[in-house]
Amino acid sequence: MIRVKEAILVEGRYDVNTVRQVVDAVVLESGGFRIFNDKEQLGLLRRIAVTRGLIVLTDSDGAGFVIRNYLKGALPAGSIKQAYIPDVRGKERRKRHGSKEGKLGVEGMRPETILEALRRAGATFEQADGNSAAQTAAPITKADFYEWGLSGRPDSAQRRAAVLKALDLPARMTANALLEFINAVGTREQIEDVLQQFAKGD
């Protein structure tokens, strides 16, 4: 599977699943129009965009373009790339009714269409072969979080608070949001260092 260096932002969870089946990348969900009122999410997207780059891949309908235009103004110039899917009439299989404009969204696109959209957007492709340096950087998982005591343990909230403070992140950030952020711009070593410091302070 081809690896993409930039993080990819899509609208919904079904879009996330579709893109993850096509490329090996950090794929983030905007939650549609919820992004307009979520300053915390916007702040994180800004940091991700500046650190590793962000590709915006929304549906080709009016709502998708409203989200694109908002992000274009809200994120630093030059830190985002726009990936466009073509106008294709139809509806996704899981839906009883098509979209308002009758177009397929990201989740309804063929893998080769998504790849072409990313290629045309200027995505940085890294072939996932044995020679790739990125190959060694396995993504951090929920199992890692449990092992580190960042979820599912009595003091997990305290440990997460220490990590959030060390990374200068909002205190109210959920475990899932933290996991997404670390996979986008952090490293395993960074978290292990913070947790070692936390253990020394106990």
XYZ file of N, CA, C and O in Angstrom:
808
model
N 0.847 -1.209 0.000
C 0.000 0.000 0.000
C 0.877 1.252 0.000
O 1.895 1.295 0.676
N 0.467 2.236 -0.739
C 1.234 3.487 -0.830
C 1.020 4.328 0.425
O -0.104 4.488 0.897
N 2.116 4.845 0.952
C 2.057 5.697 2.138
C 2.027 7.162 1.695
O 2.707 7.553 0.763
N 1.214 7.962 2.376
C 1.131 9.403 2.107
C 1.665 10.143 3.322
O 1.242 9.884 4.456
N 2.608 11.049 3.100
C 3.251 11.784 4.199
C 2.270 12.730 4.899
O 2.229 12.805 6.114
N 1.497 13.477 4.113
C 0.576 14.449 4.701
C -0.594 13.752 5.404
O -0.957 12.617 5.071
N -1.191 14.430 6.378
C -2.445 13.957 6.960
C -3.558 14.305 5.973
O -3.449 15.285 5.224
N -4.605 13.497 5.946
C -5.723 13.728 5.022
C -6.985 13.993 5.844
O -7.315 13.221 6.748
N -7.661 15.083 5.556
C -8.887 15.438 6.270
C -10.097 15.164 5.382
O -10.187 15.683 4.268
N -11.028 14.345 5.889
C -12.272 14.049 5.169
C -13.446 14.468 6.045
O -13.253 14.929 7.175
N -14.662 14.286 5.526
C -15.822 14.782 6.268
C -16.347 13.833 7.343
O -16.601 14.238 8.470
N -16.535 12.554 7.016
C -17.177 11.638 7.945
C -16.431 10.330 8.127
O -15.446 10.058 7.446
N -16.933 9.496 9.062
C -16.207 8.256 9.390
C -16.205 7.247 8.262
O -15.258 6.461 8.137
N -17.235 7.243 7.418
C -17.234 6.314 6.286
C -16.179 6.732 5.259
O -15.565 5.895 4.606
N -15.976 8.043 5.141
C -14.907 8.549 4.269
C -13.545 8.114 4.813
O -12.659 7.735 4.054
N -13.388 8.187 6.135
C -12.133 7.771 6.781
C -11.828 6.317 6.416
O -10.726 5.983 5.982
N -12.831 5.446 6.567
C -12.650 4.021 6.271
C -12.273 3.785 4.815
O -11.387 2.981 4.512
N -12.931 4.515 3.909
C -12.660 4.358 2.474
C -11.230 4.745 2.146
O -10.517 4.009 1.454
N -10.788 5.909 2.637
C -9.440 6.393 2.311
C -8.371 5.485 2.925
O -7.350 5.211 2.299
N -8.618 4.991 4.135
C -7.641 4.103 4.791
C -7.464 2.774 4.054
O -6.463 2.102 4.227
N -8.455 2.399 3.249
C -8.326 1.169 2.455
C -7.506 1.401 1.186
O -7.089 0.458 0.534
N -7.283 2.672 0.849
C -6.567 3.017 -0.384
C -5.117 3.385 -0.122
O -4.216 2.982 -0.862
N -4.870 4.175 0.935
C -3.507 4.616 1.243
C -3.212 4.442 2.725
O -4.118 4.408 3.559
N -1.933 4.337 3.026
C -1.459 4.277 4.408
C -1.172 5.718 4.820
O -0.190 6.306 4.371
N -2.074 6.290 5.605
C -1.947 7.703 5.964
C -2.692 7.983 7.254
O -3.530 7.196 7.687
N -2.392 9.120 7.859
C -3.190 9.611 8.987
C -4.417 10.263 8.370
O -4.308 11.228 7.616
N -5.594 9.694 8.638
C -6.834 10.220 8.055
C -7.698 10.762 9.191
O -8.014 10.045 10.151
N -8.038 12.034 9.106
C -8.787 12.723 10.160
C -10.205 13.030 9.697
O -10.449 13.257 8.509
N -11.138 13.076 10.647
C -12.538 13.355 10.330
C -12.908 14.760 10.801
O -12.681 15.112 11.957
N -13.474 15.552 9.893
C -13.857 16.925 10.256
C -15.182 16.961 11.004
O -15.470 17.913 11.722
N -16.010 15.924 10.802
C -17.340 15.947 11.413
C -18.273 16.884 10.671
O -19.234 17.403 11.246
N -17.988 17.117 9.377
C -18.845 18.009 8.586
C -18.802 19.435 9.092
O -17.739 19.959 9.423
N -19.973 20.044 9.226
C -20.053 21.453 9.641
C -19.685 21.671 11.110
O -19.558 22.805 11.547
N -19.544 20.592 11.881
C -19.142 20.743 13.297
C -17.800 21.469 13.410
O -17.515 22.114 14.409
N -17.003 21.368 12.362
C -15.668 21.970 12.384
C -15.720 23.488 12.564
O -14.801 24.093 13.097
N -16.826 24.108 12.153
C -16.948 25.568 12.248
C -16.992 26.053 13.698
O -16.628 27.179 13.987
N -17.470 25.200 14.606
C -17.633 25.616 16.006
C -16.636 24.971 16.951
O -16.738 25.135 18.164
N -15.702 24.220 16.403
C -14.761 23.490 17.251
C -13.362 24.122 17.161
O -12.548 23.756 16.319
N -13.115 25.086 18.049
C -11.830 25.800 18.026
C -10.663 24.886 18.371
O -9.563 25.048 17.863
N -10.938 23.920 19.257
C -9.885 22.975 19.655
C -9.437 22.142 18.444
O -8.245 21.992 18.191
N -10.413 21.628 17.698
C -10.083 20.828 16.512
C -9.324 21.668 15.486
O -8.355 21.210 14.883
N -9.762 22.897 15.305
C -9.102 23.779 14.344
C -7.656 24.039 14.757
O -6.750 24.050 13.915
N -7.426 24.233 16.049
C -6.068 24.445 16.545
C -5.177 23.248 16.264
O -4.015 23.394 15.874
N -5.719 22.045 16.454
C -4.954 20.832 16.188
C -4.665 20.692 14.695
O -3.554 20.336 14.297
N -5.667 20.979 13.868
C -5.466 20.906 12.418
C -4.387 21.893 11.974
O -3.583 21.589 11.094
N -4.362 23.050 12.610
C -3.352 24.058 12.274
C -1.955 23.514 12.571
O -1.044 23.636 11.755
N -1.794 22.890 13.730
C -0.484 22.336 14.095
C -0.077 21.191 13.169
O 1.074 21.069 12.760
N -1.039 20.342 12.822
C -0.762 19.220 11.916
C -0.393 19.741 10.532
O 0.554 19.274 9.898
N -1.146 20.742 10.058
C -0.899 21.306 8.725
C 0.501 21.900 8.632
O 1.213 21.711 7.641
N 0.918 22.616 9.670
C 2.243 23.251 9.668
C 3.356 22.217 9.819
O 4.414 22.327 9.209
N 3.114 21.172 10.617
C 4.148 20.183 10.909
C 4.375 19.189 9.774
O 5.503 18.922 9.390
N 3.282 18.620 9.236
C 3.467 17.579 8.222
C 2.702 17.827 6.937
O 2.834 17.076 5.971
N 1.846 18.874 6.928
C 1.033 19.147 5.749
C -0.324 18.475 5.885
O -0.462 17.455 6.551
N -1.329 19.082 5.270
C -2.695 18.575 5.361
C -3.330 18.603 3.969
O -3.237 19.600 3.252
N -3.959 17.499 3.597
C -4.694 17.432 2.333
C -6.178 17.406 2.661
O -6.635 16.567 3.445
N -6.924 18.334 2.109
C -8.368 18.394 2.328
C -9.052 17.631 1.194
O -8.901 17.964 0.015
N -9.806 16.592 1.566
C -10.492 15.742 0.591
C -11.959 15.643 0.981
O -12.376 14.751 1.712
N -12.748 16.615 0.538
C -14.178 16.622 0.869
C -14.990 16.172 -0.343
O -14.452 16.002 -1.437
N -16.286 15.995 -0.122
C -17.193 15.654 -1.225
C -17.218 16.805 -2.228
O -16.832 17.937 -1.906
N -17.719 16.508 -3.432
C -17.713 17.542 -4.480
C -19.009 18.356 -4.508
O -19.271 19.078 -5.463
N -19.807 18.255 -3.445
C -21.042 19.033 -3.399
C -20.804 20.396 -2.746
O -19.684 20.712 -2.333
N -21.873 21.182 -2.653
C -21.762 22.534 -2.091
C -21.228 22.540 -0.675
O -20.393 23.368 -0.312
N -21.693 21.583 0.157
C -21.243 21.519 1.557
C -19.740 21.280 1.635
O -19.036 21.884 2.450
N -19.240 20.408 0.772
C -17.807 20.116 0.749
C -16.987 21.355 0.439
O -15.926 21.580 1.032
N -17.502 22.189 -0.475
C -16.771 23.405 -0.851
C -16.855 24.474 0.240
O -15.921 25.256 0.413
N -17.940 24.486 0.991
C -18.047 25.424 2.116
C -16.960 25.089 3.151
O -16.270 25.975 3.663
N -16.780 23.801 3.435
C -15.755 23.359 4.390
C -14.360 23.712 3.872
O -13.519 24.232 4.612
N -14.110 23.453 2.586
C -12.809 23.766 1.977
C -12.473 25.252 2.119
O -11.377 25.627 2.510
N -13.442 26.090 1.764
C -13.201 27.532 1.776
C -12.958 28.043 3.194
O -12.134 28.939 3.408
N -13.666 27.462 4.145
C -13.473 27.847 5.540
C -12.044 27.516 5.980
O -11.343 28.356 6.560
N -11.592 26.298 5.676
C -10.250 25.873 6.080
C -9.167 26.670 5.368
O -8.125 26.960 5.937
N -9.436 27.036 4.122
C -8.467 27.822 3.349
C -8.184 29.150 4.046
O -7.051 29.627 4.082
N -9.228 29.717 4.646
C -9.056 30.983 5.354
C -8.570 30.812 6.780
O -7.950 31.708 7.340
N -8.847 29.651 7.386
C -8.530 29.452 8.799
C -7.144 28.866 9.053
O -6.598 29.020 10.138
N -6.573 28.196 8.048
C -5.260 27.560 8.222
C -4.180 28.342 7.492
O -4.469 29.040 6.513
N -2.940 28.253 7.945
C -1.862 29.034 7.332
C -1.709 28.748 5.827
O -1.780 27.590 5.399
N -1.508 29.809 5.071
C -1.338 29.679 3.611
C -0.147 28.779 3.315
O 0.887 28.853 3.979
N -0.317 27.911 2.344
C 0.777 27.030 1.939
C 0.885 25.750 2.741
O 1.717 24.895 2.445
N 0.036 25.597 3.778
C 0.143 24.393 4.615
C -0.879 23.328 4.233
O -0.829 22.214 4.730
N -1.829 23.688 3.363
C -2.824 22.692 2.957
C -2.853 22.509 1.444
O -2.522 23.422 0.688
N -3.216 21.300 1.049
C -3.392 20.970 -0.367
C -4.840 20.541 -0.550
O -5.436 19.958 0.352
N -5.394 20.834 -1.712
C -6.792 20.502 -1.982
C -6.871 19.336 -2.959
O -6.338 19.398 -4.056
N -7.525 18.244 -2.541
C -7.736 17.082 -3.409
C -9.216 17.042 -3.791
O -10.083 17.095 -2.916
N -9.481 16.984 -5.081
C -10.861 17.035 -5.576
C -11.270 15.719 -6.222
O -10.545 15.193 -7.066
N -12.453 15.222 -5.829
C -13.006 14.058 -6.520
C -13.940 14.575 -7.619
O -14.495 15.663 -7.507
N -14.135 13.793 -8.696
C -15.004 14.262 -9.789
C -16.484 14.205 -9.411
O -16.862 13.533 -8.443
N -17.301 14.919 -10.162
C -18.755 14.832 -9.996
C -19.226 13.519 -10.605
O -19.108 13.314 -11.819
N -19.726 12.625 -9.770
C -20.261 11.348 -10.253
C -21.662 11.202 -9.683
O -21.854 11.285 -8.466
N -22.634 10.999 -10.566
C -24.013 10.851 -10.110
C -24.203 9.481 -9.460
O -23.597 8.506 -9.882
N -25.021 9.435 -8.430
C -25.307 8.153 -7.793
C -25.466 8.301 -6.296
O -25.459 9.409 -5.767
N -25.622 7.154 -5.631
C -25.717 7.158 -4.170
C -24.946 5.971 -3.607
O -24.815 4.924 -4.240
N -24.430 6.159 -2.395
C -23.678 5.103 -1.733
C -24.628 3.972 -1.351
O -25.778 4.206 -1.005
N -24.113 2.733 -1.388
C -24.942 1.551 -1.126
C -25.612 1.558 0.239
O -26.748 1.119 0.383
N -24.906 2.069 1.250
C -25.463 2.007 2.613
C -26.595 3.014 2.821
O -27.354 2.918 3.788
N -26.733 3.992 1.914
C -27.737 5.046 2.094
C -29.049 4.696 1.391
O -29.042 4.148 0.292
N -30.135 5.064 2.045
C -31.457 4.831 1.423
C -31.726 5.888 0.357
O -32.389 5.614 -0.635
N -31.216 7.089 0.605
C -31.417 8.182 -0.357
C -30.074 8.801 -0.709
O -29.171 8.837 0.127
N -29.993 9.298 -1.912
C -28.767 9.958 -2.343
C -28.616 11.313 -1.671
O -29.503 11.761 -0.940
N -27.498 11.971 -1.924
C -27.278 13.303 -1.359
C -28.209 14.310 -2.023
O -28.826 14.027 -3.050
N -28.279 15.482 -1.444
C -29.149 16.543 -1.952
C -28.866 16.838 -3.428
O -29.776 17.060 -4.215
N -27.587 16.833 -3.779
C -27.200 17.137 -5.167
C -27.095 15.887 -6.041
O -26.768 15.983 -7.218
N -27.355 14.718 -5.450
C -27.341 13.485 -6.233
C -25.964 13.009 -6.656
O -25.828 12.233 -7.610
N -24.920 13.448 -5.923
C -23.546 13.065 -6.278
C -22.977 12.082 -5.261
O -23.320 12.140 -4.090
N -22.088 11.235 -5.735
C -21.369 10.338 -4.827
C -20.350 11.149 -4.035
O -19.719 12.057 -4.582
N -20.185 10.784 -2.768
C -19.171 11.436 -1.956
C -17.874 10.643 -1.978
O -17.731 9.684 -2.749
N -16.945 11.014 -1.117
C -15.643 10.340 -1.047
C -15.820 8.843 -0.820
O -15.147 8.016 -1.430
N -16.763 8.465 0.060
C -16.930 7.038 0.386
C -17.404 6.211 -0.809
O -17.218 4.995 -0.834
N -17.981 6.869 -1.808
C -18.477 6.148 -2.984
C -17.487 6.068 -4.133
O -17.778 5.500 -5.194
N -16.299 6.646 -3.940
C -15.302 6.683 -5.017
C -14.502 5.379 -5.109
O -14.240 4.734 -4.109
N -14.080 5.046 -6.328
C -13.202 3.892 -6.544
C -11.809 4.228 -6.022
O -11.410 5.392 -6.036
N -11.054 3.217 -5.589
C -9.702 3.461 -5.082
C -8.818 4.249 -6.050
O -8.106 5.174 -5.636
N -8.875 3.912 -7.339
C -8.017 4.613 -8.304
C -8.403 6.090 -8.445
O -7.551 6.943 -8.713
N -9.696 6.407 -8.221
C -10.151 7.806 -8.296
C -9.586 8.597 -7.118
O -9.146 9.738 -7.270
N -9.592 7.989 -5.934
C -9.036 8.655 -4.742
C -7.535 8.857 -4.907
O -7.006 9.940 -4.620
N -6.842 7.829 -5.405
C -5.396 7.951 -5.629
C -5.083 9.068 -6.611
O -4.165 9.859 -6.393
N -5.855 9.142 -7.685
C -5.627 10.187 -8.690
C -5.881 11.576 -8.102
O -5.145 12.526 -8.367
N -6.921 11.688 -7.271
C -7.226 12.975 -6.625
C -6.069 13.413 -5.737
O -5.672 14.589 -5.734
N -5.492 12.471 -4.994
C -4.359 12.787 -4.118
C -3.125 13.138 -4.928
O -2.386 14.068 -4.600
N -2.916 12.407 -6.022
C -1.761 12.674 -6.895
C -1.852 14.090 -7.478
O -0.880 14.844 -7.464
N -3.037 14.435 -7.951
C -3.222 15.768 -8.562
C -3.115 16.887 -7.532
O -2.778 18.017 -7.861
N -3.392 16.553 -6.266
C -3.284 17.559 -5.196
C -1.829 17.800 -4.800
O -1.529 18.749 -4.078
N -0.929 16.919 -5.267
C 0.489 17.067 -4.910
C 0.873 16.323 -3.652
O 1.827 16.692 -2.960
N 0.124 15.236 -3.333
C 0.453 14.428 -2.158
C 1.867 13.875 -2.279
O 2.338 13.579 -3.374
N 2.538 13.747 -1.142
C 3.882 13.170 -1.107
C 3.751 11.671 -0.880
O 3.446 11.224 0.231
N 3.939 10.897 -1.957
C 3.811 9.444 -1.865
C 5.134 8.811 -1.469
O 6.185 9.167 -2.000
N 5.062 7.875 -0.519
C 6.248 7.117 -0.107
C 5.903 5.647 -0.254
O 4.996 5.151 0.401
N 6.575 4.959 -1.159
C 6.264 3.549 -1.379
C 6.559 2.751 -0.117
O 7.658 2.834 0.419
N 5.586 2.000 0.347
C 5.763 1.225 1.576
C 6.470 -0.087 1.269
O 5.877 -1.142 1.236
N 7.773 0.005 1.017
C 8.563 -1.213 0.814
C 9.567 -1.334 1.951
O 9.648 -0.490 2.825
N 10.349 -2.368 1.947
C 11.298 -2.602 3.035
C 12.354 -1.534 3.164
O 12.987 -1.397 4.198
N 12.562 -0.723 2.107
C 13.619 0.298 2.141
C 13.152 1.621 2.740
O 13.933 2.518 2.931
N 11.858 1.730 2.975
C 11.318 3.004 3.460
C 11.636 3.196 4.932
O 11.385 2.336 5.755
N 12.186 4.355 5.257
C 12.514 4.658 6.657
C 11.241 4.733 7.484
O 11.224 4.359 8.660
N 10.176 5.215 6.830
C 8.909 5.365 7.548
C 8.306 4.019 7.924
O 7.452 3.933 8.786
N 8.770 2.963 7.245
C 8.253 1.621 7.500
C 8.429 1.215 8.965
O 7.623 0.506 9.519
N 9.519 1.689 9.576
C 9.826 1.296 10.949
C 8.944 2.024 11.965
O 8.827 1.579 13.084
N 8.357 3.124 11.573
C 7.541 3.908 12.498
C 6.111 3.377 12.499
O 5.248 3.874 11.806
N 5.877 2.320 13.287
C 4.534 1.730 13.360
C 3.599 2.710 14.050
O 3.999 3.385 15.003
N 2.360 2.809 13.582
C 1.431 3.735 14.218
C 1.155 3.350 15.675
O 1.188 2.170 16.028
N 0.896 4.350 16.482
C 0.551 4.123 17.879
C -0.922 3.725 17.919
O -1.755 4.321 17.223
N -1.250 2.716 18.705
C -2.607 2.178 18.729
C -3.261 2.355 20.106
O -2.607 2.760 21.069
N -4.538 1.986 20.179
C -5.249 2.029 21.467
C -4.626 1.025 22.442
O -4.638 1.245 23.654
N -4.087 -0.067 21.896
C -3.421 -1.063 22.750
C -2.178 -0.447 23.404
O -1.881 -0.706 24.574
N -1.449 0.395 22.635
C -0.294 1.105 23.200
C -0.750 2.030 24.331
O -0.104 2.113 25.380
N -1.856 2.729 24.096
C -2.381 3.637 25.115
C -2.694 2.879 26.404
O -2.407 3.350 27.499
N -3.288 1.688 26.251
C -3.622 0.883 27.433
C -2.341 0.441 28.144
O -2.231 0.531 29.376
N -1.379 -0.003 27.348
C -0.100 -0.468 27.910
C 0.608 0.657 28.674
O 1.210 0.439 29.722
N 0.533 1.868 28.127
C 1.167 3.026 28.768
C 0.340 3.570 29.927
O 0.755 4.515 30.605
N -0.869 3.040 30.100
C -1.734 3.534 31.169
C -2.468 4.813 30.804
O -2.972 5.521 31.674
N -2.550 5.117 29.504
C -3.247 6.342 29.082
C -4.739 6.124 28.887
O -5.488 7.065 28.659
N -5.184 4.866 28.945
C -6.623 4.570 28.897
C -6.876 3.264 29.646
O -6.000 2.399 29.723
N -8.072 3.161 30.210
C -8.493 1.926 30.866
C -7.878 1.627 32.223
O -8.054 0.531 32.754
N -7.153 2.580 32.807
C -6.537 2.356 34.132
C -7.040 3.424 35.108
O -7.477 4.495 34.678
N -6.923 3.144 36.413
C -7.425 4.123 37.402
C -6.791 5.514 37.283
O -7.446 6.523 37.524
N -5.490 5.564 36.940
C -4.824 6.878 36.860
C -4.652 7.373 35.419
O -3.823 8.248 35.153
N -5.435 6.805 34.495
C -5.283 7.174 33.073
C -5.508 8.657 32.807
O -4.774 9.279 32.039
N -6.531 9.221 33.450
C -6.836 10.646 33.226
C -5.654 11.517 33.657
O -5.291 12.479 32.973
N -5.029 11.142 34.767
C -3.869 11.884 35.289
C -2.678 11.772 34.315
O -1.978 12.747 34.045
N -2.460 10.560 33.811
C -1.347 10.337 32.875
C -1.582 11.106 31.568
O -0.668 11.708 31.027
N -2.829 11.058 31.074
C -3.140 11.789 29.839
C -2.948 13.283 30.044
O -2.446 13.986 29.174
N -3.343 13.771 31.229
C -3.187 15.201 31.539
C -1.712 15.595 31.467
O -1.360 16.670 30.961
N -0.829 14.713 31.947
C 0.617 14.993 31.913
C 1.118 15.064 30.470
O 1.920 15.930 30.103
N 0.620 14.149 29.634
C 1.019 14.137 28.218
C 0.495 15.381 27.508
O 1.224 16.051 26.773
N -0.766 15.720 27.753
C -1.372 16.899 27.123
C -0.611 18.170 27.499
O -0.336 19.019 26.647
N -0.251 18.278 28.785
C 0.489 19.459 29.253
C 1.868 19.523 28.593
O 2.297 20.574 28.126
N 2.559 18.376 28.535
C 3.905 18.342 27.943
C 3.894 18.690 26.463
O 4.835 19.287 25.949
N 2.804 18.304 25.775
C 2.719 18.581 24.331
C 2.000 19.897 24.045
O 1.735 20.217 22.890
N 1.668 20.634 25.097
C 0.978 21.919 24.956
C -0.343 21.758 24.202
O -0.636 22.475 23.255
N -1.138 20.773 24.652
C -2.431 20.486 24.032
C -3.552 20.802 25.018
O -3.325 20.842 26.229
N -4.788 21.002 24.521
C -5.902 21.341 25.420
C -6.177 20.243 26.447
O -6.176 19.054 26.117
N -6.439 20.646 27.675
C -6.655 19.699 28.776
C -7.892 18.835 28.567
O -7.970 17.728 29.076
N -8.861 19.314 27.792
C -10.115 18.580 27.623
C -10.058 17.585 26.466
O -11.034 16.912 26.175
N -8.944 17.489 25.812
C -8.812 16.615 24.648
C -9.067 15.152 25.027
O -8.568 14.665 26.030
N -9.852 14.442 24.212
C -10.167 13.043 24.498
C -8.977 12.141 24.158
O -8.066 12.553 23.424
N -9.037 10.906 24.661
C -7.977 9.930 24.368
C -7.884 9.674 22.859
O -6.793 9.584 22.298
N -9.042 9.583 22.176
C -9.045 9.335 20.725
C -8.417 10.491 19.954
O -7.660 10.283 19.008
N -8.747 11.708 20.364
C -8.182 12.884 19.687
C -6.668 12.945 19.919
O -5.908 13.277 19.009
N -6.239 12.603 21.125
C -4.805 12.587 21.432
C -4.087 11.543 20.574
O -3.014 11.800 20.033
N -4.699 10.380 20.426
C -4.122 9.315 19.606
C -3.946 9.780 18.162
O -2.892 9.585 17.554
N -4.975 10.421 17.620
C -4.905 10.949 16.246
C -3.778 11.966 16.108
O -3.015 11.946 15.152
N -3.707 12.872 17.088
C -2.704 13.927 17.024
C -1.289 13.361 17.079
O -0.421 13.749 16.294
N -1.053 12.426 18.003
C 0.291 11.845 18.146
C 0.705 11.124 16.864
O 1.835 11.239 16.405
N -0.242 10.382 16.268
C 0.084 9.684 15.026
C 0.359 10.653 13.882
O 1.084 10.326 12.946
N -0.213 11.847 13.968
C 0.004 12.842 12.912
C 1.338 13.562 13.075
O 2.063 13.743 12.104
N 1.666 13.973 14.289
C 2.873 14.805 14.443
C 3.805 14.403 15.582
O 4.862 14.994 15.760
N 3.420 13.417 16.368
C 4.256 13.024 17.496
C 5.024 11.743 17.220
O 4.984 11.205 16.122
N 5.729 11.261 18.238
C 6.473 10.011 18.109
C 6.277 9.170 19.366
O 5.950 9.685 20.438
N 6.498 7.886 19.235
C 6.429 6.940 20.351
C 7.403 7.364 21.467
O 7.072 7.357 22.638
N 8.628 7.746 21.051
C 9.664 8.138 22.018
C 9.235 9.352 22.832
O 9.492 9.420 24.036
N 8.586 10.284 22.163
C 8.113 11.512 22.822
C 7.170 11.172 23.980
O 7.322 11.681 25.088
N 6.215 10.273 23.711
C 5.235 9.894 24.743
C 5.912 9.115 25.856
O 5.651 9.336 27.047
N 6.809 8.195 25.492
C 7.510 7.405 26.510
C 8.344 8.292 27.424
O 8.414 8.075 28.633
N 8.958 9.338 26.854
C 9.745 10.288 27.660
C 8.853 11.013 28.675
O 9.210 11.150 29.844
N 7.697 11.470 28.197
C 6.772 12.189 29.076
C 6.326 11.278 30.219
O 6.285 11.682 31.379
N 6.002 10.020 29.885
C 5.522 9.092 30.902
C 6.608 8.728 31.909
O 6.331 8.500 33.082
N 7.854 8.709 31.454
C 8.984 8.471 32.380
C 9.089 9.614 33.378
O 9.304 9.402 34.575
N 8.951 10.842 32.868
C 8.989 12.021 33.732
C 7.833 11.976 34.740
O 7.990 12.298 35.917
N 6.650 11.546 34.244
C 5.470 11.436 35.101
C 5.738 10.425 36.223
O 5.417 10.672 37.389
N 6.330 9.285 35.853
C 6.622 8.233 36.845
C 7.591 8.730 37.919
O 7.465 8.439 39.104
N 8.586 9.535 37.484
C 9.572 10.078 38.444
C 8.917 11.029 39.412
O 9.323 11.162 40.565
N 7.878 11.727 38.934
C 7.197 12.722 39.770
C 6.269 12.093 40.782
O 5.816 12.740 41.713
N 5.925 10.790 40.565
C 4.998 10.098 41.481
C 5.608 9.877 42.853
O 6.736 9.490 42.972
